[in-house]
mmCIF file of C-alpha atoms in Angstrom:
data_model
loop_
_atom_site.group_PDB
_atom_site.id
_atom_site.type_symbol
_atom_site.label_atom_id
_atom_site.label_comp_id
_atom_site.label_asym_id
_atom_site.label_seq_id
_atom_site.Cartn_x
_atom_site.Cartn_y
_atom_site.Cartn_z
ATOM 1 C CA UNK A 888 0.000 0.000 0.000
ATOM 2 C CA UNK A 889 2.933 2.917 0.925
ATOM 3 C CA UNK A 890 4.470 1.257 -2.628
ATOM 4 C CA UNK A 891 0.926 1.676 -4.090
ATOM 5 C CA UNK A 892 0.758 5.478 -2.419
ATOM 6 C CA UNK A 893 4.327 6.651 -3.610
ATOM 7 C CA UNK A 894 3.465 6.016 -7.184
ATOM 8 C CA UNK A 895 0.640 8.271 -6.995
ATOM 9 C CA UNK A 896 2.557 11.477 -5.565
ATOM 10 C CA UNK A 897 4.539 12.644 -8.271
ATOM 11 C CA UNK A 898 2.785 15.893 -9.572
ATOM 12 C CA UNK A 899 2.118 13.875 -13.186
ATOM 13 C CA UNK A 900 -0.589 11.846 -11.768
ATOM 14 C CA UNK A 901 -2.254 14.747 -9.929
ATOM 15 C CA UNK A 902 -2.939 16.128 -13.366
ATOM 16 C CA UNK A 903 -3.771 13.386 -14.793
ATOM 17 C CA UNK A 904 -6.282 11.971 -11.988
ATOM 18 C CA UNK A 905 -7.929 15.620 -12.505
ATOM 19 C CA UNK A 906 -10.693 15.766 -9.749
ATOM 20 C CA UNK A 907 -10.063 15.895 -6.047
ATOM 21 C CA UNK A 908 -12.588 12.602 -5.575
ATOM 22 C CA UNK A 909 -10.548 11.073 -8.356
ATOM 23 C CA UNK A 910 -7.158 11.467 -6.242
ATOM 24 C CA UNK A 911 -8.862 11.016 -3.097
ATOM 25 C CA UNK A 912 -10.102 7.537 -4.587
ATOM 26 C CA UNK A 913 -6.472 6.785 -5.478
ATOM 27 C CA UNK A 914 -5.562 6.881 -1.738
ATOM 28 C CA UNK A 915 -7.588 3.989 -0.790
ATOM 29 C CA UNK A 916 -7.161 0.930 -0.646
ATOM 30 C CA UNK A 917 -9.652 -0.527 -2.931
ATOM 31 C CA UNK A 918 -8.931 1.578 -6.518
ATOM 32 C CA UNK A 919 -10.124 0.064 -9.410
ATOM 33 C CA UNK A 920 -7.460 -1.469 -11.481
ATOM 34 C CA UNK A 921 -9.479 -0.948 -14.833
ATOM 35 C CA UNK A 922 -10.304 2.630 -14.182
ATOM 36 C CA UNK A 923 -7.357 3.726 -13.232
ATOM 37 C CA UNK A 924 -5.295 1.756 -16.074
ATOM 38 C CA UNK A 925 -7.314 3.538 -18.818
ATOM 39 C CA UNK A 926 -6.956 7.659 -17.357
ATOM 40 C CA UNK A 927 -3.467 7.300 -17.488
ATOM 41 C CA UNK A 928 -3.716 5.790 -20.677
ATOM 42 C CA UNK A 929 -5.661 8.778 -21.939
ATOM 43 C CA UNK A 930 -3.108 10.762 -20.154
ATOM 44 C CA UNK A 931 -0.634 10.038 -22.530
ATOM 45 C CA UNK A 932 -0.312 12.671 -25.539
ATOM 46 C CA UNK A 933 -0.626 11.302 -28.694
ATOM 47 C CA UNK A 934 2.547 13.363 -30.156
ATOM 48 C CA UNK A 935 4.332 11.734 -27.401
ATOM 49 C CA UNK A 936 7.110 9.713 -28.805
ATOM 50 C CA UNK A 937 10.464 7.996 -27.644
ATOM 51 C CA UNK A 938 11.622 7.802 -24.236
ATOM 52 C CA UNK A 939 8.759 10.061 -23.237
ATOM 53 C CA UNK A 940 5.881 7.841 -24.010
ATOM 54 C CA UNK A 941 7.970 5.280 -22.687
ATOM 55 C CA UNK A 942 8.161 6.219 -19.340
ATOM 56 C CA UNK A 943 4.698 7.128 -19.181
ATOM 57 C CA UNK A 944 3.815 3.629 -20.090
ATOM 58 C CA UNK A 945 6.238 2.214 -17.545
ATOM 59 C CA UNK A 946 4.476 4.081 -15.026
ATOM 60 C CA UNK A 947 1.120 3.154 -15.967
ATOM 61 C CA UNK A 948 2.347 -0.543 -15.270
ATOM 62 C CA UNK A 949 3.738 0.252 -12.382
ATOM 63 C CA UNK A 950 0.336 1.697 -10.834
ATOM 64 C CA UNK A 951 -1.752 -0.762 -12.079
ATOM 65 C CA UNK A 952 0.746 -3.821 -10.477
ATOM 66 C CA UNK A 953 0.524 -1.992 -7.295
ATOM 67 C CA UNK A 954 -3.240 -1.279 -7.782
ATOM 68 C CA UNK A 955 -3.767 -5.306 -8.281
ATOM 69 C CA UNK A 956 -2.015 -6.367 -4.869
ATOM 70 C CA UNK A 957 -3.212 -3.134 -3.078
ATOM 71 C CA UNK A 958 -6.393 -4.379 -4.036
ATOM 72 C CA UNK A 959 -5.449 -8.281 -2.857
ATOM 73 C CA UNK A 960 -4.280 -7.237 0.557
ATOM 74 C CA UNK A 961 -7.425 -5.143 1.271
ATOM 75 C CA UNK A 962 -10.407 -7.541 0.197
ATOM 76 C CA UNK A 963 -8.727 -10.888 1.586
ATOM 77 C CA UNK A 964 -5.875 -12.612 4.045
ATOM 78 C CA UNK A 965 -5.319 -16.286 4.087
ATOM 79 C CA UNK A 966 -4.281 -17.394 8.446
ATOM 80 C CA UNK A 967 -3.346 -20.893 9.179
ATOM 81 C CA UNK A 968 -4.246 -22.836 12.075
ATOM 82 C CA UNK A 969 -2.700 -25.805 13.052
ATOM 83 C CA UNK A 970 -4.026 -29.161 14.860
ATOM 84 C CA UNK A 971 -1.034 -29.842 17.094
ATOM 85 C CA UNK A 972 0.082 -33.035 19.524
ATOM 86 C CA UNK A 973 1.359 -30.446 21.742
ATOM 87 C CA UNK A 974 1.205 -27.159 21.377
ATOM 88 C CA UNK A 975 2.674 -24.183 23.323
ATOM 89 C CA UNK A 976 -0.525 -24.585 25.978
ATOM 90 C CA UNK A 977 0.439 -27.959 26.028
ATOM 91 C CA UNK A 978 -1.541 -31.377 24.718
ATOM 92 C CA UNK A 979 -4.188 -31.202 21.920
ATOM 93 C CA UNK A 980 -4.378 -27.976 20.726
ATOM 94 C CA UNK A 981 -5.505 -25.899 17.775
ATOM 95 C CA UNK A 982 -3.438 -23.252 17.246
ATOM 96 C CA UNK A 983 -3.071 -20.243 17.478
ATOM 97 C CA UNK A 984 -6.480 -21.001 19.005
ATOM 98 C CA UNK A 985 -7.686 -16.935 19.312
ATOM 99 C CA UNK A 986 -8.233 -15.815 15.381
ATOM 100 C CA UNK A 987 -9.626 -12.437 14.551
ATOM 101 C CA UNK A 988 -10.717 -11.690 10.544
ATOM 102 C CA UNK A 989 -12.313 -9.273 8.642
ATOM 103 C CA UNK A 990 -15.147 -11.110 6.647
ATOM 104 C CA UNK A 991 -13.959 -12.646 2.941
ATOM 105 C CA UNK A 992 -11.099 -13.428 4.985
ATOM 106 C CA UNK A 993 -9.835 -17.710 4.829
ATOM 107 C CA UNK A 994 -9.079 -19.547 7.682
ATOM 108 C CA UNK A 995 -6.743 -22.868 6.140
ATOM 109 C CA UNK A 996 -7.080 -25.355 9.373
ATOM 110 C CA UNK A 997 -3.974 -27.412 8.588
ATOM 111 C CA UNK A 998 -3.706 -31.394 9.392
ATOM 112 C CA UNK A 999 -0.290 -30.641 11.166
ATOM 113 C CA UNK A 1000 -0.470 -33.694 13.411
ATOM 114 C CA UNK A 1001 -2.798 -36.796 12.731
ATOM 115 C CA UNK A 1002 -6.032 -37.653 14.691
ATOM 116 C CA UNK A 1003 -7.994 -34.469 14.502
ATOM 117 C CA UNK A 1004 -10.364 -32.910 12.473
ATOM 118 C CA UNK A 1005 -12.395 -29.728 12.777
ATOM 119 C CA UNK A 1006 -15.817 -28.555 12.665
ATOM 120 C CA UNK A 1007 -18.242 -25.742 14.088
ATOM 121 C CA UNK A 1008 -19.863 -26.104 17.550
ATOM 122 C CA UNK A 1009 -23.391 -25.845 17.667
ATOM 123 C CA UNK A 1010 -24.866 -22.928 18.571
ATOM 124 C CA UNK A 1011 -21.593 -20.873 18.315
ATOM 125 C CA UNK A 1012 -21.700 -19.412 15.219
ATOM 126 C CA UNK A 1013 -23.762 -16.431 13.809
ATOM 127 C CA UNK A 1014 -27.026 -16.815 12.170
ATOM 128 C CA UNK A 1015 -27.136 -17.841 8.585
ATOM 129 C CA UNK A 1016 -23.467 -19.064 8.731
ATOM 130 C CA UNK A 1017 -22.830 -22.240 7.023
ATOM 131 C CA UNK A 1018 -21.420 -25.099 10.021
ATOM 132 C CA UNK A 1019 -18.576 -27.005 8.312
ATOM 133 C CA UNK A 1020 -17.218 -29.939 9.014
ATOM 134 C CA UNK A 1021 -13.429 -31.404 7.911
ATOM 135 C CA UNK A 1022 -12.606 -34.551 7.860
ATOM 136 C CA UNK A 1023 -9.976 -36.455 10.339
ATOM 137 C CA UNK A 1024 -6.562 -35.597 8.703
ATOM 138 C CA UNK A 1025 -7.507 -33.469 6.052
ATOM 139 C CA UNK A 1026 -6.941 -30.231 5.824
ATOM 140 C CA UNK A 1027 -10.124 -27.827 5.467
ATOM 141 C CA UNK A 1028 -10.077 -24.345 3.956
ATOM 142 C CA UNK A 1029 -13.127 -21.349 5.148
ATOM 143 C CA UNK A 1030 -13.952 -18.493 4.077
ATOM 144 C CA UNK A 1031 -16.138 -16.789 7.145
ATOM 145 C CA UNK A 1032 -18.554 -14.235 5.126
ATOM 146 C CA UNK A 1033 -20.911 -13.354 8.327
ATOM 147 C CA UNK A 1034 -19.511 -11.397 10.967
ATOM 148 C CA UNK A 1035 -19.837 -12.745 14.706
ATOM 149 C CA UNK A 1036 -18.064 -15.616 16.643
ATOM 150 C CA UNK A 1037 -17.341 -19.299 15.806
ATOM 151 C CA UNK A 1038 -16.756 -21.751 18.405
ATOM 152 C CA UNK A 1039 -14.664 -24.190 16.678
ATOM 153 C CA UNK A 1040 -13.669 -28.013 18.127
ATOM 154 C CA UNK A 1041 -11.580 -30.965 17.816
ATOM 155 C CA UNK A 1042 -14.572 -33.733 17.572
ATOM 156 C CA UNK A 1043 -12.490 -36.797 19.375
ATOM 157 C CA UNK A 1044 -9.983 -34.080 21.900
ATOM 158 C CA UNK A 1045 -13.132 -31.496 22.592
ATOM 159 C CA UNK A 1046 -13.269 -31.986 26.133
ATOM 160 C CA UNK A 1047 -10.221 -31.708 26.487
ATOM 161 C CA UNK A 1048 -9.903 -28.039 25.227
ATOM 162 C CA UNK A 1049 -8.773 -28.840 21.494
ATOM 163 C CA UNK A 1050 -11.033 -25.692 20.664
ATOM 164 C CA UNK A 1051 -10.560 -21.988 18.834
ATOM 165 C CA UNK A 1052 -12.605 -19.118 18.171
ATOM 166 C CA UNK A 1053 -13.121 -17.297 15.404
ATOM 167 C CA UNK A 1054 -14.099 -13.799 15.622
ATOM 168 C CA UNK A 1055 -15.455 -12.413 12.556
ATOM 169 C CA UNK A 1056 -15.350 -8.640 12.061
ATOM 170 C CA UNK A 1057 -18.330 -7.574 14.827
ATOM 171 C CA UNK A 1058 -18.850 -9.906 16.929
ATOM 172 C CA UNK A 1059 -21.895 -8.798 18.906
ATOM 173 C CA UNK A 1060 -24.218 -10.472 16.837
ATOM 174 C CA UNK A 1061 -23.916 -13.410 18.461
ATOM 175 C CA UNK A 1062 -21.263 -13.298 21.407
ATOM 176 C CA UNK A 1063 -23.779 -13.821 24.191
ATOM 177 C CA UNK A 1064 -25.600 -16.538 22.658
ATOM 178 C CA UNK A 1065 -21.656 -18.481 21.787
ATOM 179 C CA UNK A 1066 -20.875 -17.549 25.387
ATOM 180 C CA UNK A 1067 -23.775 -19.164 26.782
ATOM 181 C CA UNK A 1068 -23.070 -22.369 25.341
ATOM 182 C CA UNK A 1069 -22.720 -25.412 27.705
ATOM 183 C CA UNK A 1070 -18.884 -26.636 27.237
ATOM 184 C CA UNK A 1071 -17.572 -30.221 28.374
ATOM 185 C CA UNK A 1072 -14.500 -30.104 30.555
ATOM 186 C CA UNK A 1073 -11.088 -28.637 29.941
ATOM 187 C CA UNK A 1074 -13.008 -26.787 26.617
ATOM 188 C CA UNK A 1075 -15.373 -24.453 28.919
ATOM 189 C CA UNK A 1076 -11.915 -23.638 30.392
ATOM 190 C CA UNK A 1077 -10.300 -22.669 27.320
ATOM 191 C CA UNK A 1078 -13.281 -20.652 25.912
ATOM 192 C CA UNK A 1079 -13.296 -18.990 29.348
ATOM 193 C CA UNK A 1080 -10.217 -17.944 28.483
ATOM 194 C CA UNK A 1081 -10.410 -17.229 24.617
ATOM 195 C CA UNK A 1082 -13.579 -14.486 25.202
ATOM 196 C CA UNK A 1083 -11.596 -12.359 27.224
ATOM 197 C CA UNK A 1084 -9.493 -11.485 23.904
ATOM 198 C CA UNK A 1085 -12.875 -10.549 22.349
ATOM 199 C CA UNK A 1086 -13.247 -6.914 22.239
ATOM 200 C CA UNK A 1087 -16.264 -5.658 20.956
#
């Protein structure tokens, strides 16, 4: 993004993105490659020749690479979580086991250690969300879409805290309701834990 902003300083691509909302569009994060690609296109005077036009067309390259993984880091980020043996909290864990995302964003739960699989907890996740369930030593992939919390288990080490939470952009949709779910053993323990990272 500072790659992305540094492109668009030089006085050259003030004039050519003309308007103030035109400029103050290039500043964000989310420019549109297309758009942007074709004014400084236009920008380009047909009498230009040689090295001139040159440049200019290396530039407009330049913008619109920087305008394509601008764009990639804003709408979407990829975080793995790992089934682990032993983890840094000790036996059975899924870590990291506190996971915050915007949503769009992927969780990638990775079959690090064998034995474990992951799926959704009823009740603790938003309405409308999809559950999922992976299979045992097979890595699973999710893209959360609904903002809120997801309780999220280790079906054979559950009660004994193989758990994470997802929290999903907002989570006050449904943070009471996940909170008020009944957990079994060293899992209520962990959650316990794991909802005092929630800020709202």
């Amino acid at each position: 993004m500072a790659a992305f902003q540094a492109l668009l300083a030089p006085e050259r691509l003030r004039r050519v993105l003309t308007s103030s909302r035109e400029f103050e569009l290039a500043q964000s994060p989310v420019p549109c490659f297309v758009y942007y690609t074709t004014r400084i296109v236009s920008a380009v005077h047909p009498n230009n020749q040689g090295h001139g036009k040159m440049r200019s067309i290396r530039l407009m390259l330049s913008v619109a690479a920087a305008t394509m993984i601008a764009a990639g880091a804003a709408y979407a980020a990829e975080i793995e979580v790992n089934t682990m043996n032993m983890g840094k909290q000790g036996m059975f864990q899924l870590e990291p086991s506190f996971v915050k995302v915007a949503p769009g964003d992927t969780v990638h739960f990775v079959a690090k250690d064998k034995g474990h699989d992951v799926e959704t907890i009823p009740g603790m996740l938003p309405e409308g969300a999809q559950p999922f369930k992976g299979e045992m030593n097979k890595d699973i992939s999710v893209t959360f879409t609904k903002p809120g919390v997801y309780g999220v288990k280790c079906n054979p080490h559950y009660g004994m805290g193989m758990v994470a939470l997802v929290v999903v952009g907002d989570p006050s949709s449904n943070l009471e309701a996940a909170k008020s779910v009944k957990q079994p053993g060293k899992a209520k323990k962990v959650f316990d834990e794991l909802f005092k990272q929630v800020v709202q």
